[in-house]
XYZ file of C-alpha atoms in Angstrom:
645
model
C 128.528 -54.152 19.833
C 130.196 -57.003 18.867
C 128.982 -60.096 21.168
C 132.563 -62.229 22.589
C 132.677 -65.786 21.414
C 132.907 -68.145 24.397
C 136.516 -69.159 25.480
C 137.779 -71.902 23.837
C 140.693 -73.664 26.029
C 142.422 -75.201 23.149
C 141.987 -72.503 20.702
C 143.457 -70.479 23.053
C 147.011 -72.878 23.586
C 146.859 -73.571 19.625
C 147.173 -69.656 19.214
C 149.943 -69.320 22.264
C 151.706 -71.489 19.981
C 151.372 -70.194 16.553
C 152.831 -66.821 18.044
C 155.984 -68.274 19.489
C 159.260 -68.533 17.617
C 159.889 -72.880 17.100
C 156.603 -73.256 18.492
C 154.421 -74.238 15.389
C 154.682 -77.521 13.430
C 157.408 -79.673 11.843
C 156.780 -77.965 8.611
C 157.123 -74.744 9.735
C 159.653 -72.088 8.656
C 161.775 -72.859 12.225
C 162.346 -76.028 13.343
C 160.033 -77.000 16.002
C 161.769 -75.916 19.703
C 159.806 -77.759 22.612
C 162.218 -75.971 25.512
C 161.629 -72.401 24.057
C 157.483 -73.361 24.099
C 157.644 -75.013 27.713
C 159.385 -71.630 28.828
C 156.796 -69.682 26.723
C 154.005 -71.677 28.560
C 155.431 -70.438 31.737
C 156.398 -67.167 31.312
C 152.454 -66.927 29.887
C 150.856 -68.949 32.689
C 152.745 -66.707 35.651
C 151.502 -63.538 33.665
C 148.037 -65.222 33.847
C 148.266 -65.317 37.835
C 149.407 -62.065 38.307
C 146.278 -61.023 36.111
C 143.907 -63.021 38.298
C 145.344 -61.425 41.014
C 144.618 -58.278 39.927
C 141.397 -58.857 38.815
C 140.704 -60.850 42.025
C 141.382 -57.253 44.231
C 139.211 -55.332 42.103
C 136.649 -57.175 42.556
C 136.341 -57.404 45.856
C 136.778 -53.776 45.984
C 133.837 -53.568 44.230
C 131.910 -56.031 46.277
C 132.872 -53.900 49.163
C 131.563 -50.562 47.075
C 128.096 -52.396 46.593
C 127.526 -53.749 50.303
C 128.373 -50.056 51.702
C 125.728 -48.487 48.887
C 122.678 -51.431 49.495
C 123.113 -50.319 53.630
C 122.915 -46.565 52.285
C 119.694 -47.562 50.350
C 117.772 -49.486 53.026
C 118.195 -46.867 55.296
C 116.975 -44.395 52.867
C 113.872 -46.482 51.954
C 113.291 -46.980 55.866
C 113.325 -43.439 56.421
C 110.792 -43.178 53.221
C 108.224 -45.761 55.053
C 108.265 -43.505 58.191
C 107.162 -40.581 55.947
C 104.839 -42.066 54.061
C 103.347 -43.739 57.289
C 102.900 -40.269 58.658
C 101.368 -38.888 55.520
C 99.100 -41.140 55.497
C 98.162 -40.669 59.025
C 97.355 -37.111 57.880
C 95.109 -38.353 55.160
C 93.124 -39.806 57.287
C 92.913 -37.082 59.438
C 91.987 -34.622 56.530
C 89.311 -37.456 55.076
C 87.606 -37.874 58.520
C 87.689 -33.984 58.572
C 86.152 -33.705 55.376
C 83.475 -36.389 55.774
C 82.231 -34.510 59.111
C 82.176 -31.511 57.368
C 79.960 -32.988 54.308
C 77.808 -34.232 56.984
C 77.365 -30.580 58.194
C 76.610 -29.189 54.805
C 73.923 -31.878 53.885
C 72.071 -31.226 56.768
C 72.601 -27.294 56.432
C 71.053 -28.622 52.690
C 67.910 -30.762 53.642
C 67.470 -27.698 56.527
C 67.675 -24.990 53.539
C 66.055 -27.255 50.922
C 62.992 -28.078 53.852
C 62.447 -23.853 54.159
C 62.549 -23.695 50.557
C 60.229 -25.989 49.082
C 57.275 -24.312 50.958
C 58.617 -21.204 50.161
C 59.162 -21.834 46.247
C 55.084 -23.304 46.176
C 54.335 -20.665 47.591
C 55.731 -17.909 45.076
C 54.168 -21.073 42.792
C 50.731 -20.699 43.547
C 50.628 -17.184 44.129
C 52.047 -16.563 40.384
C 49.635 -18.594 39.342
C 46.620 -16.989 41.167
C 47.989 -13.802 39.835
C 47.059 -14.936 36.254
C 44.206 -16.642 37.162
C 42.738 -13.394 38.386
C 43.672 -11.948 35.068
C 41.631 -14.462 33.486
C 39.191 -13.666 36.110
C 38.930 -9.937 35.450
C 38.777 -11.249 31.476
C 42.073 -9.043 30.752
C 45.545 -10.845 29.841
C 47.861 -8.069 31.035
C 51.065 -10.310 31.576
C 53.403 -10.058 28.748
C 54.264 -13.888 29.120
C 50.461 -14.038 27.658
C 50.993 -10.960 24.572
C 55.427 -11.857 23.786
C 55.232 -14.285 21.164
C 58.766 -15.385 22.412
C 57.708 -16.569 25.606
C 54.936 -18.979 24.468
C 56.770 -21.890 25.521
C 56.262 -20.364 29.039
C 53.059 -19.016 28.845
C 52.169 -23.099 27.474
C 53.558 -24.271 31.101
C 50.947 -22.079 32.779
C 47.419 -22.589 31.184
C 48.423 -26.093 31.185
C 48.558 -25.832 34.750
C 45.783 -23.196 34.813
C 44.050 -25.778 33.409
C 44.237 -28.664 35.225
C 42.905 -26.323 38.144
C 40.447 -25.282 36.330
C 39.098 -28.347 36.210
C 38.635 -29.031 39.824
C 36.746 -25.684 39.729
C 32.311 -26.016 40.028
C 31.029 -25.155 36.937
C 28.161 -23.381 38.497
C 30.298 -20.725 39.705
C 33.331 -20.335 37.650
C 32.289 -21.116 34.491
C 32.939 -18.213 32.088
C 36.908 -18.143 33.606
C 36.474 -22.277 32.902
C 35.920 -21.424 29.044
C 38.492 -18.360 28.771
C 41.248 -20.675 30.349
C 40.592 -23.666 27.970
C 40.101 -20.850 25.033
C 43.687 -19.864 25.925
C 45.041 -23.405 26.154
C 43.190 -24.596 22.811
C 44.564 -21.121 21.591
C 48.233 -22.121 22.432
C 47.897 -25.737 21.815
C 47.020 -24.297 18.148
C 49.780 -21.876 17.864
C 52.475 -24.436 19.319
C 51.285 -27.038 16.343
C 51.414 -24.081 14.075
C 55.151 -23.720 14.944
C 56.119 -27.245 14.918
C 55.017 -27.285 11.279
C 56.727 -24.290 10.153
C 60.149 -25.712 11.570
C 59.283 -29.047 10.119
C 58.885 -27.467 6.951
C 62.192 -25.162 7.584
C 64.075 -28.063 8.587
C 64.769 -27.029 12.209
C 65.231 -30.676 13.663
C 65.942 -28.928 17.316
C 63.019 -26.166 17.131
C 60.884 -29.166 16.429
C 61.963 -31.021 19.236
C 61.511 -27.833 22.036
C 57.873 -27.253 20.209
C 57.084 -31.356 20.815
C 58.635 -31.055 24.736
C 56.122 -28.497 25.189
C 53.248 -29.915 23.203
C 53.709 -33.080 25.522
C 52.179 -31.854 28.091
C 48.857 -30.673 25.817
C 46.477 -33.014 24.727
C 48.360 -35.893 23.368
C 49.339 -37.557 27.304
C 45.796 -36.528 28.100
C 43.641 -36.868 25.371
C 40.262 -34.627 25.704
C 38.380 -36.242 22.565
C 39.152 -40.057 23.578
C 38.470 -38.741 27.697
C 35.066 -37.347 26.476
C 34.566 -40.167 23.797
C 34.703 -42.303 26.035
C 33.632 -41.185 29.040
C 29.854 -40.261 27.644
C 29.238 -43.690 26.769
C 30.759 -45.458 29.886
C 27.761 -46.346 31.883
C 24.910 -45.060 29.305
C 25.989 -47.669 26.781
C 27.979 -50.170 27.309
C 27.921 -51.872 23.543
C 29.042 -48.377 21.963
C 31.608 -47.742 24.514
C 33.483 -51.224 23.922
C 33.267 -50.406 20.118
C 34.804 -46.927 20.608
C 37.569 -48.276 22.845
C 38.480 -51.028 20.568
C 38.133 -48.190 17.398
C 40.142 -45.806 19.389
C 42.754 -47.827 20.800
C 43.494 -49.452 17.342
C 44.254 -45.849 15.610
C 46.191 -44.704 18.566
C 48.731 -48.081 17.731
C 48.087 -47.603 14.392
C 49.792 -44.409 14.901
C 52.078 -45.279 16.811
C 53.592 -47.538 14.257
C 53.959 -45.186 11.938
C 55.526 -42.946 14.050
C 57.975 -45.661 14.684
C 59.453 -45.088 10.696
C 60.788 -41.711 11.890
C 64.196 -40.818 14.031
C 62.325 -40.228 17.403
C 65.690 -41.553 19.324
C 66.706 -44.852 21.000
C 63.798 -45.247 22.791
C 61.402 -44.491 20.879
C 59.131 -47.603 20.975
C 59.223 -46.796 24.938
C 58.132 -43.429 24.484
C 54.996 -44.414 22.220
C 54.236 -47.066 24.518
C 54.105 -44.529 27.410
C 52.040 -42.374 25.993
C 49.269 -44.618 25.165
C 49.191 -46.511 28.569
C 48.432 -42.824 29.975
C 46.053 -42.357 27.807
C 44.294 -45.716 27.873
C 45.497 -47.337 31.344
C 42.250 -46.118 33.112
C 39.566 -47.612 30.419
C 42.191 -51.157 29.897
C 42.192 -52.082 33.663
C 38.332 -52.202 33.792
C 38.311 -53.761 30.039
C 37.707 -57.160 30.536
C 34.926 -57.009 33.608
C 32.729 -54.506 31.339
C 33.646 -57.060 28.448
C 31.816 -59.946 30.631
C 29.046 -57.980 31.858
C 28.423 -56.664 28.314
C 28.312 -60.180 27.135
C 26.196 -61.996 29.742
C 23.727 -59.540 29.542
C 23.165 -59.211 25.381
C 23.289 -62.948 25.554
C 20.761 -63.008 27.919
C 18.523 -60.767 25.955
C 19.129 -62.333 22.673
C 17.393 -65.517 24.245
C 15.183 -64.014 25.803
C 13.500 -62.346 22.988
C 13.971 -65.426 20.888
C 11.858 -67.405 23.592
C 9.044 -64.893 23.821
C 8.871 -64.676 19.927
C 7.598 -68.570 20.495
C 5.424 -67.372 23.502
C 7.600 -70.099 25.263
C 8.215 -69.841 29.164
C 11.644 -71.393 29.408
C 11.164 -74.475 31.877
C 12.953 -75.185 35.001
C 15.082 -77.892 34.325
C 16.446 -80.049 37.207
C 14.457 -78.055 39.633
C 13.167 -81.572 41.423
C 9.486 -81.577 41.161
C 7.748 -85.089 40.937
C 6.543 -84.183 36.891
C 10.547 -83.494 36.023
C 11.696 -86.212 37.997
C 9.375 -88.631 35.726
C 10.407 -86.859 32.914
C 13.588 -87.873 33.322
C 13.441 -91.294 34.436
C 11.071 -91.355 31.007
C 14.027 -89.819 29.093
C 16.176 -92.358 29.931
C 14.166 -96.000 29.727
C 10.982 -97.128 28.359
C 8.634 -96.726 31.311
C 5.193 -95.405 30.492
C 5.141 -92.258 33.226
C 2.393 -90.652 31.777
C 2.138 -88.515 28.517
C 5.022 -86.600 26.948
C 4.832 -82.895 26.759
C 3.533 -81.822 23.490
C 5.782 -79.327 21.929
C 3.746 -79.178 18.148
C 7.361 -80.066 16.297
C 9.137 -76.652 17.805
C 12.892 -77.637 18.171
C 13.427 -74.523 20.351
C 16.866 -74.626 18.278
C 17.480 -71.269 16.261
C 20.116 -70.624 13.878
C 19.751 -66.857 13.656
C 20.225 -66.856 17.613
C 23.050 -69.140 17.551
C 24.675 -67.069 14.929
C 24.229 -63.782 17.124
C 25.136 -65.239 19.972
C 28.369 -66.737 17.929
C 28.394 -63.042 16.481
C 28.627 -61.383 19.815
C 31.275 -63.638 21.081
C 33.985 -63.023 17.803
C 33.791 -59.506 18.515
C 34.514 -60.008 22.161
C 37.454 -61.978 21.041
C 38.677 -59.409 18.743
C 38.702 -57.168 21.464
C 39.952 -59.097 23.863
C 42.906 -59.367 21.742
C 43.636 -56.016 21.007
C 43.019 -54.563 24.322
C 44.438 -57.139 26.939
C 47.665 -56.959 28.508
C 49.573 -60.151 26.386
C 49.827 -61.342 29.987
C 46.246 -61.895 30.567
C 45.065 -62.669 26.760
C 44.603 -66.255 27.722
C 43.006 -66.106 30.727
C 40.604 -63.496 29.536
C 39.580 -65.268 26.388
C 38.996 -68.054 28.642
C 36.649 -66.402 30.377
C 34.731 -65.408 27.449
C 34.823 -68.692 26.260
C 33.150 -70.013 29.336
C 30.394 -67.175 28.549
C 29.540 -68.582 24.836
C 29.429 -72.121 26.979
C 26.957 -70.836 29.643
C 24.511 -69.394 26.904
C 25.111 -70.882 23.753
C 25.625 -74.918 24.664
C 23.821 -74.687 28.462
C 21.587 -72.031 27.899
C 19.255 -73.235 24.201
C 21.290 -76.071 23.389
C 21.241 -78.115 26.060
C 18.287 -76.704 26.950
C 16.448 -77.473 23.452
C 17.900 -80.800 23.910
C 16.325 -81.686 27.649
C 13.119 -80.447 26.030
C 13.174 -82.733 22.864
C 13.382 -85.622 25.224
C 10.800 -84.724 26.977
C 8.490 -84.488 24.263
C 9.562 -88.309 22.549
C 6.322 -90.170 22.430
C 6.105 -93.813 24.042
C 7.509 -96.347 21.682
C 3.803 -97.699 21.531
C 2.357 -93.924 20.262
C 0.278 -93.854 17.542
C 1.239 -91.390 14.523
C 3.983 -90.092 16.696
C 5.826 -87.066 15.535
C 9.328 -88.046 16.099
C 10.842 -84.008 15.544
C 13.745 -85.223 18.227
C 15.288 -85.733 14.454
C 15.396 -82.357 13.611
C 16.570 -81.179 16.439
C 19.557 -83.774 15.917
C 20.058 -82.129 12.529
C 19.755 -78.826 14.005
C 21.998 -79.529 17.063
C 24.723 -80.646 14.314
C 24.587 -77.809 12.183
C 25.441 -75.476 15.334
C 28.212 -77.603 16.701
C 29.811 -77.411 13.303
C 29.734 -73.277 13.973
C 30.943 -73.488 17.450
C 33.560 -75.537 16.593
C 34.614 -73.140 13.529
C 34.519 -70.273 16.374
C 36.384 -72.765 18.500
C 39.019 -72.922 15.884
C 39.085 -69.759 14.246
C 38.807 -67.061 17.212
C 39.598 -68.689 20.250
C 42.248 -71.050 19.713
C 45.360 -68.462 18.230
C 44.689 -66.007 21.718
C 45.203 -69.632 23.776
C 47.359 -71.919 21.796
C 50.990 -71.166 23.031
C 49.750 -70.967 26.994
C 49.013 -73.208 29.454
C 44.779 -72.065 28.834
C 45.102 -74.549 25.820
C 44.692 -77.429 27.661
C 41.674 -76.168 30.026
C 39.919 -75.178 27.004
C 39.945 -78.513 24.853
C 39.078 -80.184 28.173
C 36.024 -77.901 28.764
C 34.949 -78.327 24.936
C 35.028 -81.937 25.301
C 33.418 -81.468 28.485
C 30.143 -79.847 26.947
C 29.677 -81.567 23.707
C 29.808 -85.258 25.664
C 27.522 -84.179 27.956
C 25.431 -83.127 24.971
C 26.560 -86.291 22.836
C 24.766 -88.372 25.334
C 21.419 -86.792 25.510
C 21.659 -86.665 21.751
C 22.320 -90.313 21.920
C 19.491 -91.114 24.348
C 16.640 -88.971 22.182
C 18.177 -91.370 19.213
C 17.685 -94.576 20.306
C 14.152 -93.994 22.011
C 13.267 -92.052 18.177
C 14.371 -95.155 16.698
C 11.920 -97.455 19.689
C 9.131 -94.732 18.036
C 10.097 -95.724 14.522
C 9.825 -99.599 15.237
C 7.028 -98.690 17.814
C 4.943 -97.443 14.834
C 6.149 -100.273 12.251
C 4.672 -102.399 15.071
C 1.766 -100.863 14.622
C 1.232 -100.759 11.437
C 1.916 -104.910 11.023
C -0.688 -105.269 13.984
C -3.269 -103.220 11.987
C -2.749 -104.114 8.412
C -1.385 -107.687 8.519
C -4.264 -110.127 8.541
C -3.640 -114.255 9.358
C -5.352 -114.944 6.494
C -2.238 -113.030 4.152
C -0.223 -115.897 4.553
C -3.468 -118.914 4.503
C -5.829 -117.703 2.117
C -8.475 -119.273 1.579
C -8.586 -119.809 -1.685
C -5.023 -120.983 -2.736
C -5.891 -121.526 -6.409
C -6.820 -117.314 -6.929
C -4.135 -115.459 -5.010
C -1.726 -112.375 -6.565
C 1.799 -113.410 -5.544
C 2.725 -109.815 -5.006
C 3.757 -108.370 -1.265
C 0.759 -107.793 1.520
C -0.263 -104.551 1.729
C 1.087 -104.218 5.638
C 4.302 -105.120 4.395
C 3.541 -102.176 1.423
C 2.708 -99.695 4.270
C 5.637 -100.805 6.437
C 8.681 -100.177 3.721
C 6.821 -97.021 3.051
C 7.331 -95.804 6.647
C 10.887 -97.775 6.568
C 12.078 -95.712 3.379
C 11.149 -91.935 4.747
C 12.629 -92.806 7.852
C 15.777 -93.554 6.583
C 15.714 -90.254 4.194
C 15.243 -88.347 7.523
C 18.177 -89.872 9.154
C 19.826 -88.984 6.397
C 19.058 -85.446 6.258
C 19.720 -85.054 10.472
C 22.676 -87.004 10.818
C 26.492 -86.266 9.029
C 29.753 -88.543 9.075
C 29.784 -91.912 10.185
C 26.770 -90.904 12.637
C 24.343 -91.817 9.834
C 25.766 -95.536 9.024
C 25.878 -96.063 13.166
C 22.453 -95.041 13.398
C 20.940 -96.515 10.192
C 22.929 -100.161 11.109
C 20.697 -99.651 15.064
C 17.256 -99.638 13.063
C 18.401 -101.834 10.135
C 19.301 -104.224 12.904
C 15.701 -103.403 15.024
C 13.737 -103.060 11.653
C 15.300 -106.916 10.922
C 14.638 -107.700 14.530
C 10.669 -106.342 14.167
C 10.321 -108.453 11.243
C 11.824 -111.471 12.195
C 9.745 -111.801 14.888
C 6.455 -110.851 13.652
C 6.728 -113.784 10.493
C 7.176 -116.116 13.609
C 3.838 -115.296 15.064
C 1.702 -116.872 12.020
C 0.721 -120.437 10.131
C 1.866 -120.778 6.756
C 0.010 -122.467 3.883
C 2.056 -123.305 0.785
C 1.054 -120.138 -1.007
C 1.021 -118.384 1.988
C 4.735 -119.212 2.111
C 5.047 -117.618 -1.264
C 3.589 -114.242 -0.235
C 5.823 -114.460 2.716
C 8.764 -114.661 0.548
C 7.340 -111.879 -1.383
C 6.885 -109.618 1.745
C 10.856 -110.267 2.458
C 11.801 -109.676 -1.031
C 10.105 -106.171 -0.505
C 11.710 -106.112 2.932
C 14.677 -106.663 1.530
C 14.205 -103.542 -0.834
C 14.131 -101.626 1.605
C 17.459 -102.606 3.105
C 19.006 -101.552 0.766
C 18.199 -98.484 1.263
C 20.181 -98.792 3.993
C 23.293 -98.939 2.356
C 24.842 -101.276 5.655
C 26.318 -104.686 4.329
C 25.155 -106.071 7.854
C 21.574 -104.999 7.394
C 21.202 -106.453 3.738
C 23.040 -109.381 5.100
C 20.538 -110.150 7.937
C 17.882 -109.845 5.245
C 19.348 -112.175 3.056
C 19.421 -114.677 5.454
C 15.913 -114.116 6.549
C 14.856 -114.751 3.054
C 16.656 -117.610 2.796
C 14.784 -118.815 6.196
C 11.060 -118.713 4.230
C 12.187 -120.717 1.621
C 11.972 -123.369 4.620
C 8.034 -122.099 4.330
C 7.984 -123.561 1.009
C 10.422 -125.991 -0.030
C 8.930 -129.652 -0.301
C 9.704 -131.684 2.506
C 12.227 -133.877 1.141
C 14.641 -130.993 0.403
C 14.119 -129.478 3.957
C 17.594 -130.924 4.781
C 19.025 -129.787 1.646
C 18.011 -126.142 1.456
C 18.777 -126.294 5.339
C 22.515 -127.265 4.296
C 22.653 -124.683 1.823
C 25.579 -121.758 2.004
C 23.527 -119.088 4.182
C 21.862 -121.710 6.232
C 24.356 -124.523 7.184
C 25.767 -121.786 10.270
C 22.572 -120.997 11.484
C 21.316 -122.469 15.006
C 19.521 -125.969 14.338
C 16.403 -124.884 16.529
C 15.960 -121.231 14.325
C 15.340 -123.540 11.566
C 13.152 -125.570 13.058
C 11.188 -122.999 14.524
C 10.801 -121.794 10.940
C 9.584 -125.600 9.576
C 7.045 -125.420 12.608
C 5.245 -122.523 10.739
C 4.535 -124.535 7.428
C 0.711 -125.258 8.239
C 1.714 -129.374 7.087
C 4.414 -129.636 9.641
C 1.680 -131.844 11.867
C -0.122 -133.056 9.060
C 2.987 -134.506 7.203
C 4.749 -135.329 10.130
C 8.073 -132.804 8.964
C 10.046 -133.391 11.762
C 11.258 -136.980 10.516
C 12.695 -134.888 7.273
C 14.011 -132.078 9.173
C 15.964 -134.283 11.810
């Protein structure tokens, strides 16, 4: 189809033109006629009317044709919507209809289906007490027990048969007991003795009827893990945790590699079906037995531990007047009596701790295999608190009241100050329960809100602890001074420091001052040996700083001759030995400057006020140097004061 151009008004003249005679241009072959084109335009323009005209009626005509066939239409489409509306009228009539008579038939269902269920138990049990009175006369007549190609339902009634079976008393039924489980063991055997001959044939679907039917054998209900379990439930406890955790771990195992094969969509959702019917029961009461298990071999390790030391555990806390002064002794420097007298035992054992610690991994191990994920923190929580109760309350804390107790007076004489080991000892297990801390408890906890309860709790015990520890410290290091005391007051005579004869003395160091860095040096080797970390420099800089203290105070108490001075200096030069030991700048430092104090002892007078403006001097308080001067035995003789001032 050609598509029309669009009219073109001038076009259209030009073309009139062209076609009449004297019409076209100058040029032309005619000569150019204007009349003959006016009369061609007219002629052509009347012909035009009487063509619009025409056109003009058919149209119309048309118009008229259309308006008569749109009135036809409507009325057709009208009479269509009547029809229809009436149809549908009967529709509804025929869907009411049909609803009332589904109603009818469902009830004529549930009223058939009510009379039938009885009906089809019945036939049910009776079958089945049909062959259990075969198996009660001891002869399988039924050929679903003798055709080979109806094992599949012969399987679906010993299973049955046997779950009955086992409701049975044993007293009086149990030979047919043993012939029904004979039979299911028997078919159990043959059904896995089919599965792998279709395995090995190939037969994918054979292999899946044999497994539908095998379902329903041991593998949902497990005799070995029932009776495995089962015999050690309440006999013994430990064994039956162990053979849960063993058990449960090859069943997953399993199950895992049964994952690698084609087992269907759903196959992870199978496996984990059939373990939570066979394990469900034992999981639920897991963690209670887990607790109970716990408290009571922790109990018992402790308890045997204490009686190996023929040791009656104390009440601690109980309120009597003797523990009430025990613990106001604990805690100052009041003399309430003796201190109990333990002969050096720490009542601290390694071997215990590490049971104890032993006890507790495995509980963790199975907490985390055999909790729901669910409950993993709260549960290992809850063992946690256990190790707490016995491991840190329990001998810990325990051994720790004790040792304070048993810290002499500070003014004891050849005091055994143990409360050192059992600071060593104490250390050495919190490094352990920490590592348990760390290694076992903290990946069941970390991601779950338990995290935070359990840090709190940890830092909970070991301050508690901490300060007990602290308190034993510091009145062990009143002991050590206590006894350095003691040992100046016995061995340090007046006349050390104005002998008589000045002319015939040994400058060397008094033999109180000997005795004293003696005692000083193995007392810092021991806190050594029982403290770790910075704890040893905190606890070396206390006694350096009491040890300078003691020392300080005692030179104060005598009269010093001018030799006398010199042994004095001698005495702090060994003094100062024994700082070192220390290994604490402050400690050598106070030393230093107490040596530097009995040169006062010494000097002559006229350079008192030049040694006294020396470097380690010139900051000290004016009156500690002149209480030094005063000790010079010529301060009133010599009148000192005039070259001090």
């Amino acid at each position: 189809t050609v598509t029309p151009e669009p009219f073109d008004a001038d076009e259209y003249i030009e073309r009139l033109a062209w076609r009449t005679p004297g019409g076209g241009s100058k040029g032309g072959a005619e000569a150019f006629d204007p009349k003959r084109l006016l009369e061609e335009f007219e002629n052509h323009i009347e012909e035009l009317k009487h063509l619009d005209e025409k056109i003009q009626r058919r149209v119309e005509k048309l118009e008229h044709q259309c308006h008569r066939e749109a009135k036809e239409f409507a009325h057709k489409v009208q009479d269509l919507q009547r029809s229809n509306q009436v149809a549908f009228q009967h529709f509804q009539e025929l869907d009411e209809h049909i609803s009332y008579v589904a109603t009818k038939v469902c009830h004529l269902g549930d009223q058939l289906e009510g009379v039938n269920t009885p009906r089809q138990r019945a036939v049910e049990a009776q079958r089945l007490m049909t062959y259990f009175n075969e198996f009660l006369d001891g002869e399988l007549r039924s050929d679903v027990f003798n055709n080979p190609e109806k094992i599949k339902e012969a399987a679906d009634i010993i299973q049955k048969l046997h779950l009955i079976a086992q409701e049975l008393p044993f007293d009086r039924f149990a030979d047919v007991k043993a012939k029904i489980a004979s039979k299911y063991h028997d078919l159990e055997r043959q059904l896995i003795q089919e599965f792998t001959a279709a395995q090995r044939r190939g037969e994918i679907g054979r292999m899946r009827e044999v497994a539908a039917v095998l379902l329903h054998f041991k593998f949902s209900d497990p005799a070995h893990v029932k009776e495995k379990l089962d015999e050690t439930r309440h006999s013994d406890v430990e064994q039956y945790l162990k053979n849960l955790y063993d058990l449960y771990t090859r069943t997953t195992a399993l199950a895992s590699k049964l994952t690698e094969f084609n087992l269907g969509s759903d196959k992870h959702t199978f496996l984990s079906k059939l373990i939570k019917n066979i394990f469900s029961t034992y999981l639920e009461s897991y963690i209670e037995m887990e607790k109970d298990y716990l408290r009571t071999r922790s109990a018992l390790i402790l308890q045997r531990y204490y009686d190996s030391k023929n040791h009656q555990k104390r009440p601690l806390g109980g309120g009597s007047i003797q523990e009430l002064k025990e613990r106001i002794r604990q805690r100052t420097n009041l003399p309430l009596g003796p201190s109990i007298d333990t002969h050096g035992e720490t009542f601290l054992s390694q071997e215990v701790v590490v049971n104890l610690l032993q006890e507790t991994r495995h509980a963790f191990e199975r907490c985390n295999r055999l909790s729901d994920p669910s409950d993993l923190p709260k549960n290992a929580f809850s063992i946690f608190l256990l190790l707490v109760e016995h491991l840190c309350v329990d001998h810990i804390d325990y051994a720790l009241e004790i040792g304070l107790s048993a810290i002499p007076s500070a003014d004891a004489k050849n005091a055994n100050l143990y409360f050192l080991d059992v600071v060593q000892q104490a250390n050495t297990i919190f490094h352990l329960f920490d590592k348990q801390f760390n290694d076992h408890l903290m990946p069941l906890i970390s991601s779950s809100p338990k995290l935070t309860e359990c840090l709190h709790k940890k830092k909970e015990v070991i301050e508690q602890m901490e300060v007990k520890l602290d308190t034993g410290i510091d009145r062990t290091l009143n002991c050590m001074v206590g006894q350095m005391k003691h040992i100046l007051a016995t061995e340090q005579k007046k006349t050390d420091f104005r002998p008589e004869d000045e002319n015939n003395v040994m400058i060397q160091c008094t033999a109180a001052c000997s005795k004293v860095c003696v005692y000083v040096s193995r007392q810092v080797e021991r806190v050594r040996k029982s403290m770790d970390g910075k704890n040893v420099d905190t606890v070396l800089t206390e006694l350096g700083v009491r040890f300078h203290r003691l020392i300080h105070e005692h030179l104060q108490q005598y009269i010093y001759s001018s030799m006398g001075g010199m042994l004095a200096i001698c005495d702090v030069a060994e003094y100062r030995k024994s700082a070192k030991d220390f290994r604490v700048p402050l400690v050598l430092q106070l030393f230093d400057t107490l040596h530097a104090l009995c040169n006062l002892l010494v000097v002559a007078p006229d350079n008192l006020k030049q040694v006294c403006s020396g470097e380690q001097l010139t900051n000290l308080d004016r009156n500690l140097l002149h209480a030094f001067v005063q000790l010079r035995v010529d301060y009133r003789q010599a009148r000192l004061g005039r070259h001090f001032s």
